[in-house]
Coordinates of C-alpha atoms and ligand atoms in Angstrom, one line a residue:
M1 CA 27.6 -12.3 8.4
K2 CA 25.0 -10.9 10.7
I3 CA 22.2 -9.1 8.9
A4 CA 19.5 -6.6 10.5
A5 CA 17.3 -4.7 7.9
H6 CA 14.6 -1.8 8.6
T7 CA 12.0 -0.6 6.2
L8 CA 10.3 2.7 6.1
G9 CA 7.2 3.5 3.7
C10 CA 5.0 1.5 1.5
K11 CA 4.4 -2.4 0.9
L12 CA 6.2 -2.3 -2.2
N13 CA 9.4 -1.5 0.0
Y14 CA 8.7 -4.4 2.5
A15 CA 8.0 -6.7 -0.4
E16 CA 11.4 -6.1 -1.6
T17 CA 13.5 -6.1 1.6
S18 CA 11.9 -9.2 2.9
D19 CA 12.6 -10.6 -1.0
L20 CA 16.3 -9.2 0.0
L21 CA 16.2 -11.1 3.0
R22 CA 15.3 -14.0 1.9
R23 CA 18.0 -14.2 -0.4
L24 CA 20.9 -13.1 1.7
G25 CA 19.8 -16.1 4.0
E26 CA 19.9 -18.5 1.3
E27 CA 23.6 -17.3 0.8
G28 CA 24.1 -18.3 4.1
N29 CA 23.9 -14.9 6.2
T30 CA 21.9 -14.8 9.4
I31 CA 19.0 -12.5 9.7
V32 CA 18.9 -10.9 13.0
E33 CA 15.8 -8.5 14.0
W34 CA 16.1 -5.0 13.6
G35 CA 17.4 -3.5 16.9
N36 CA 20.1 -6.3 17.4
V37 CA 23.9 -5.9 17.0
A38 CA 24.8 -6.9 13.3
D39 CA 27.5 -6.9 10.6
I40 CA 25.5 -5.3 8.3
Y41 CA 22.6 -3.0 8.3
I42 CA 20.1 -2.4 5.5
I43 CA 17.9 0.3 5.4
N44 CA 15.0 0.6 2.7
T45 CA 14.0 4.3 2.7
C46 CA 11.1 6.3 1.7
T47 CA 10.8 9.9 0.7
V48 CA 6.7 10.2 0.5
T49 CA 6.7 12.8 3.4
A50 CA 9.3 15.3 5.4
V51 CA 8.6 13.0 8.2
A52 CA 9.5 9.7 6.4
E53 CA 12.7 11.3 5.5
K54 CA 13.3 12.1 9.2
K55 CA 12.8 8.4 10.4
C56 CA 15.1 7.4 7.7
R57 CA 17.7 9.8 9.0
N58 CA 16.7 8.5 12.9
A59 CA 17.0 4.3 11.5
I60 CA 20.8 5.3 9.9
R61 CA 21.9 7.1 13.1
Q62 CA 20.4 4.2 14.9
A63 CA 22.1 1.8 13.4
H64 CA 25.0 3.3 13.6
R65 CA 25.2 3.7 17.4
Q66 CA 24.1 -0.2 17.8
N67 CA 27.3 -0.9 16.0
P68 CA 30.2 1.5 15.1
D69 CA 31.7 -1.1 12.8
A70 CA 28.9 -2.0 10.8
Q71 CA 28.4 -1.8 7.2
I72 CA 25.3 0.3 6.5
V73 CA 23.5 0.1 3.1
V74 CA 21.0 2.7 2.7
M75 CA 18.5 1.9 -0.3
G76 CA 15.3 3.0 -1.7
C77 CA 13.3 6.2 -2.7
F78 CA 15.3 8.8 -0.2
A79 CA 18.3 7.2 -1.2
Q80 CA 17.3 8.2 -4.5
V81 CA 17.1 11.4 -4.1
A82 CA 19.3 12.4 -1.4
A83 CA 22.4 10.3 -1.8
E84 CA 24.9 12.9 -1.2
E85 CA 23.5 13.6 2.1
I86 CA 23.2 10.2 3.1
K87 CA 26.5 9.5 2.0
K88 CA 28.1 11.9 4.5
M89 CA 26.4 10.2 7.5
P90 CA 28.5 8.3 9.9
G91 CA 28.8 4.7 9.4
V92 CA 26.8 4.6 5.8
T93 CA 28.8 2.5 3.3
Q94 CA 27.0 2.3 0.7
V95 CA 23.8 4.1 -0.9
L96 CA 21.9 2.4 -3.5
G97 CA 19.3 4.1 -5.6
N98 CA 16.0 2.2 -6.8
E99 CA 18.1 1.2 -10.3
S100 CA 19.3 -1.7 -8.0
K101 CA 15.9 -3.2 -6.9
R102 CA 14.5 -6.2 -8.8
L103 CA 11.5 -5.8 -11.0
L104 CA 9.5 -8.8 -9.2
S105 CA 10.0 -9.6 -5.3
Y106 CA 7.3 -11.0 -2.8
S107 CA 7.4 -10.9 0.6
G108 CA 7.9 -14.4 2.5
E109 CA 8.1 -14.4 6.4
D110 CA 4.3 -14.9 6.5
R111 CA 2.8 -17.6 4.6
T112 CA -0.7 -16.5 5.5
R113 CA -0.4 -12.9 3.1
T114 CA 2.4 -12.6 0.9
F115 CA 3.0 -8.8 -0.8
F116 CA 3.7 -9.2 -4.5
K117 CA 5.7 -6.3 -6.5
I118 CA 4.4 -6.8 -10.0
Q119 CA 5.1 -2.9 -11.1
D120 CA 7.4 -0.1 -10.4
G121 CA 7.7 3.5 -11.3
C122 CA 5.4 5.9 -12.3
D123 CA 4.7 8.5 -15.4
Y124 CA 2.1 10.5 -13.7
F125 CA 4.1 13.5 -12.1
C126 CA 1.3 14.5 -9.6
T127 CA 2.3 18.0 -8.6
Y128 CA 2.7 17.4 -5.1
C129 CA 4.4 13.7 -5.7
A130 CA 8.6 12.8 -5.6
I131 CA 8.0 9.2 -6.4
P132 CA 8.4 9.4 -10.4
Y133 CA 11.7 10.8 -9.3
A134 CA 12.5 8.6 -6.6
R135 CA 11.5 5.4 -8.4
G136 CA 11.4 6.2 -12.2
R137 CA 9.4 5.4 -15.1
S138 CA 6.8 2.9 -14.7
R139 CA 7.7 -0.6 -15.9
S140 CA 6.8 -4.2 -15.3
A141 CA 8.0 -7.5 -16.1
T142 CA 5.9 -9.5 -18.8
I143 CA 2.9 -11.5 -17.7
E144 CA 4.8 -14.9 -18.7
E145 CA 7.5 -13.9 -16.2
T146 CA 4.8 -12.6 -13.3
L147 CA 3.5 -15.8 -13.6
C148 CA 6.4 -17.7 -12.8
A149 CA 7.2 -15.3 -9.7
A150 CA 3.5 -16.2 -8.8
H151 CA 3.6 -19.9 -9.1
R152 CA 7.0 -19.9 -6.8
I153 CA 5.0 -17.8 -4.5
A154 CA 1.7 -20.5 -4.7
D155 CA 4.7 -23.1 -4.2
N156 CA 5.8 -21.6 -1.0
G157 CA 2.0 -22.1 0.5
A158 CA 0.7 -18.3 0.5
K159 CA -2.8 -18.5 0.4
E160 CA -3.3 -14.4 -0.1
V161 CA -1.5 -12.5 -2.3
I162 CA -1.5 -8.8 -2.4
L163 CA -0.6 -7.2 -6.0
T164 CA 1.4 -4.0 -4.9
G165 CA 3.0 -1.8 -7.1
V166 CA 3.5 2.2 -7.6
N167 CA 0.7 2.5 -10.4
T168 CA -0.5 -0.8 -10.4
G169 CA -2.7 -0.4 -13.1
T170 CA 0.0 0.7 -15.6
F171 CA 1.3 -3.0 -15.5
G172 CA 2.2 -3.7 -19.0
Q173 CA 1.5 -0.8 -20.9
H174 CA 5.1 -0.4 -22.5
Q175 CA 4.7 -4.2 -23.7
D176 CA 0.9 -3.9 -25.4
E177 CA -0.4 -6.4 -22.4
S178 CA -2.9 -4.7 -20.0
F179 CA -3.5 -5.5 -16.1
L180 CA -6.6 -7.2 -16.7
D181 CA -5.0 -9.9 -18.8
L182 CA -2.6 -10.2 -16.1
L183 CA -5.3 -10.6 -13.3
K184 CA -7.4 -13.3 -15.7
E185 CA -3.9 -15.5 -15.8
L186 CA -3.2 -15.1 -12.1
D187 CA -6.6 -16.2 -11.4
Q188 CA -6.1 -19.5 -13.1
I189 CA -3.4 -20.6 -10.1
K190 CA -5.6 -22.4 -8.2
G191 CA -3.0 -22.6 -5.2
I192 CA -3.8 -18.9 -4.5
L193 CA -7.1 -18.7 -3.0
R194 CA -7.3 -14.9 -2.5
Y195 CA -5.9 -11.6 -4.4
R196 CA -6.1 -8.1 -3.4
I197 CA -5.2 -5.5 -5.5
S198 CA -3.2 -3.2 -3.3
S199 CA -4.0 0.2 -5.3
I200 CA -5.0 1.3 -8.3
E201 CA -5.6 4.9 -9.8
P202 CA -9.4 5.5 -10.4
N203 CA -8.8 6.3 -14.0
L204 CA -7.3 3.0 -14.5
L205 CA -10.1 0.8 -12.8
T206 CA -12.1 0.1 -15.8
D207 CA -15.7 -1.2 -15.7
D208 CA -14.0 -4.3 -16.9
I209 CA -11.5 -4.7 -14.3
I210 CA -14.7 -4.4 -11.7
D211 CA -16.9 -6.9 -13.5
F212 CA -13.9 -9.1 -13.6
V213 CA -13.4 -9.1 -9.9
A214 CA -16.9 -9.3 -9.2
H215 CA -16.7 -12.6 -11.1
S216 CA -13.5 -14.0 -10.3
R217 CA -12.6 -16.9 -8.6
A218 CA -10.4 -15.2 -6.3
F219 CA -9.8 -11.7 -6.5
L220 CA -11.6 -10.0 -3.2
P221 CA -14.2 -7.2 -2.8
H222 CA -11.5 -5.0 -1.4
F223 CA -10.5 -1.9 -3.3
H224 CA -7.8 0.9 -2.5
I225 CA -8.6 3.7 -4.8
P226 CA -6.4 7.1 -4.2
L227 CA -8.8 9.8 -4.1
Q228 CA -6.5 12.7 -2.3
A229 CA -8.8 15.6 -2.9
G230 CA -12.6 16.1 -3.3
S231 CA -12.9 19.0 -4.9
D232 CA -12.2 19.5 -9.0
H233 CA -9.9 22.9 -8.3
V234 CA -8.0 21.0 -6.0
L235 CA -7.8 17.6 -8.0
Q236 CA -6.5 19.9 -11.2
L237 CA -3.8 21.8 -9.3
M238 CA -2.7 18.0 -8.3
H239 CA -2.5 17.2 -11.8
R240 CA -4.6 14.1 -11.2
R241 CA -6.1 12.4 -14.3
Y242 CA -10.0 12.4 -13.1
D243 CA -12.3 14.4 -11.5
T244 CA -14.7 13.9 -8.7
A245 CA -17.6 12.6 -11.0
L246 CA -15.5 10.1 -12.4
Y247 CA -14.5 9.0 -8.8
A248 CA -18.0 8.7 -7.8
S249 CA -19.2 6.6 -10.9
K250 CA -16.3 4.1 -10.0
L251 CA -17.3 3.6 -6.4
Q252 CA -21.1 3.5 -7.6
K253 CA -20.0 0.5 -10.1
I254 CA -18.3 -1.4 -7.5
K255 CA -21.2 -1.6 -4.7
T256 CA -23.8 -2.1 -7.8
V257 CA -21.7 -5.4 -8.8
M258 CA -20.6 -5.8 -5.3
P259 CA -22.6 -4.7 -2.5
D260 CA -20.4 -5.7 0.5
A261 CA -16.9 -4.5 -1.2
C262 CA -14.6 -2.9 1.0
I263 CA -13.4 0.8 -0.4
A264 CA -10.5 2.4 1.3
A265 CA -9.3 5.6 -0.4
D266 CA -5.9 8.0 0.3
V267 CA -6.5 11.7 1.0
M268 CA -4.3 14.4 1.3
A269 CA -4.8 17.4 3.7
G270 CA -3.8 20.8 3.0
F271 CA -2.4 20.9 -0.3
N272 CA -2.2 24.4 -2.3
G273 CA -5.8 25.8 -2.5
E274 CA -7.4 23.9 0.0
T275 CA -9.1 27.0 1.8
E276 CA -12.2 26.1 4.2
E277 CA -14.7 26.3 1.6
E278 CA -12.5 23.4 -0.3
F279 CA -12.4 21.7 2.8
Q280 CA -16.1 21.4 3.6
K281 CA -16.6 20.3 -0.3
V282 CA -14.0 17.2 0.2
L283 CA -15.7 16.2 3.9
T284 CA -19.4 16.7 2.2
F285 CA -18.0 14.4 -0.9
I286 CA -16.4 11.7 1.2
D287 CA -19.2 11.4 3.6
S288 CA -21.7 11.0 0.4
L289 CA -19.7 8.4 -0.8
P290 CA -19.3 4.5 -0.2
I291 CA -16.1 4.6 1.5
S292 CA -15.1 2.4 4.1
Y293 CA -11.7 4.1 5.3
L294 CA -9.5 6.6 4.8
H295 CA -5.9 6.8 4.6
V296 CA -4.9 10.4 5.6
F297 CA -1.7 12.3 4.7
T298 CA -0.6 15.8 5.7
Y299 CA 0.7 17.3 2.4
S300 CA 4.4 18.3 2.8
D301 CA 6.4 20.2 0.3
R302 CA 9.0 17.8 -1.7
P303 CA 12.0 19.1 -3.0
G304 CA 11.7 19.1 -7.0
T305 CA 7.9 18.8 -7.3
A306 CA 5.8 21.2 -9.2
A307 CA 3.9 21.9 -6.4
L308 CA 6.6 24.2 -5.1
K309 CA 5.7 26.6 -7.7
L310 CA 2.0 26.8 -6.9
G311 CA 0.6 29.3 -5.0
E312 CA -2.4 29.1 -2.6
K313 CA -0.5 27.8 0.3
I314 CA -2.4 26.4 3.5
P315 CA -0.9 27.4 6.8
I316 CA 0.7 24.2 8.6
P317 CA -1.5 24.6 11.5
V318 CA -4.5 24.3 9.4
R319 CA -3.0 21.0 7.4
H320 CA -3.0 19.3 10.8
K321 CA -6.4 20.4 11.5
H322 CA -7.7 19.3 8.1
T323 CA -6.1 16.0 9.0
A324 CA -7.5 15.3 12.2
R325 CA -11.1 16.0 10.7
L326 CA -10.3 13.5 8.1
L327 CA -9.0 10.9 10.5
E328 CA -12.6 11.7 12.5
L329 CA -14.3 11.0 9.4
S330 CA -12.5 8.0 8.9
E331 CA -13.2 6.6 12.0
K332 CA -17.0 7.3 11.6
K333 CA -17.1 5.7 7.8
H334 CA -15.3 2.4 9.3
R335 CA -18.1 2.2 11.8
E336 CA -21.0 2.7 9.5
F337 CA -19.3 0.1 6.7
T338 CA -18.6 -2.7 9.7
A339 CA -22.2 -2.0 10.9
S340 CA -23.3 -2.4 7.6
Q341 CA -21.8 -6.2 7.8
L342 CA -23.5 -7.5 11.1
D343 CA -24.9 -10.8 10.6
K344 CA -23.2 -11.2 7.3
A345 CA -21.4 -14.5 6.4
R346 CA -18.1 -13.9 5.6
P347 CA -15.1 -16.2 4.6
V348 CA -11.9 -15.5 6.9
L349 CA -8.1 -16.3 6.3
W350 CA -6.8 -17.3 9.8
E351 CA -3.3 -16.2 10.5
A352 CA -0.8 -17.9 12.8
T353 CA -0.5 -14.6 15.1
E354 CA -1.3 -16.1 18.7
H355 CA -2.5 -12.9 21.4
G356 CA -3.7 -14.2 24.5
D357 CA -6.0 -17.1 23.3
A358 CA -6.9 -15.2 20.6
M359 CA -6.4 -15.7 16.7
F360 CA -7.1 -13.1 14.0
G361 CA -7.4 -12.8 10.4
W362 CA -9.6 -10.8 7.5
T363 CA -12.5 -11.1 5.8
D364 CA -12.7 -11.2 2.3
N365 CA -13.9 -7.8 2.4
Y366 CA -11.2 -6.6 4.9
I367 CA -12.7 -6.5 8.3
R368 CA -10.7 -7.7 11.2
V369 CA -12.0 -10.3 13.1
A370 CA -11.0 -12.6 16.0
R371 CA -11.8 -15.9 17.3
P372 CA -10.7 -18.3 20.1
Y373 CA -7.0 -19.7 18.9
D374 CA -7.2 -23.1 17.2
S375 CA -3.8 -24.2 15.7
S376 CA -5.9 -26.2 13.3
L377 CA -7.4 -23.2 11.7
V378 CA -4.4 -21.4 10.8
N379 CA -3.7 -20.5 7.1
T380 CA -7.1 -22.1 6.4
I381 CA -10.7 -20.2 5.5
E382 CA -13.4 -20.3 7.3
T383 CA -16.7 -18.8 6.9
I384 CA -17.9 -17.1 9.8
T385 CA -21.3 -14.9 11.0
L386 CA -19.8 -11.2 12.0
T387 CA -21.2 -10.0 15.4
P388 CA -20.1 -7.0 17.6
D389 CA -17.9 -10.0 19.5
N390 CA -15.5 -11.0 16.4
I391 CA -15.3 -7.9 14.6
V392 CA -11.9 -6.4 16.0
N393 CA -11.7 -2.6 15.1
E394 CA -8.8 -2.1 12.9
T395 CA -7.6 -1.2 9.4
Ligands
LIG1 S1 0.0 8.6 -9.5 FE1 0.8 10.6 -8.7 S2 0.4 10.1 -6.6 FE2 1.0 8.1 -7.3 S3 3.0 7.4 -7.7 FE3 2.2 8.8 -9.5 S4 3.0 10.7 -9.4 FE4 2.7 9.7 -7.2

């Protein structure tokens, strides 16, 4: 069978699709690029925003146009929350919820960087978020099982592993194991030269984890810590489990022990209660923090979430205005961060991709760099001095 797959949404979905395609390939199927004629189309969907759902519907229609006789299998978060709607779409033969996904999975097409799913689901029920409904409660394999999969990744030759999950820091909480204990064990796998933690909630990022990363063999000085709102009033409306003071204290701790660390933050624009006055607080708060760049999302109502019943709705044009302002701030923060790293020596893992006569890689603290292509450097680590000429402005 010829199989094509399309993935929407988060790195978790990418890891799961890649893992599934690898297994289908091992069973003798031919994997073809999305956009080609196939016998089976697999679409791994996302429900994080209304725009993400629209893209899922479009992908289903595109697959059906490409080959009206093909089987179309729709899986993932949108499939979980809108199964009845999706089943009625022309060409859809199967709708699979998230329970059919494996607990541990990893991407495999790129040997330089591998996304490794170590945790799924979430118990937090932030008021804007449909993910706990789509992916279910927090769960993870044991440390022992996770280490077995990590050894397989190391055997495949991956040098950098990005630990992903829905709420990664809750790893092990239902079996009396901890995320920190997992990190300590993973650090012992010598074949893996680098680890990044894809995202961790600020209330779960303990000082012990920060200190461990600072002194570990392979965990990199790169954090992704969702902020979502920069005012305590809006954080409370969101039911987030921290306030601005806690968030700021975590960043201060990181910068004390890892002064060159890259810190990314998710921020949501236009959530209920984000009046102009509150939004100014967000801008001032973010500007005051050692954040390196932002992932900006525009709030949209998600069916079934508690936010639907909250007052203080923000008009959609204002949400977009706030989004644009945050993106500008993100660019400014990123320029400041990269400028702070000029003339510093940082290790880079070079990738196989070749553009013109250049090759690319990420520094340990997540600055994109380029150099003239040299095939002998692919998948190796080289320490370079950062200059305006080798930095590529990308996050
Ligand atoms: S922590 Fe909040 S935003 Fe993140 S997945 Fe859980 S409910 Fe959603």
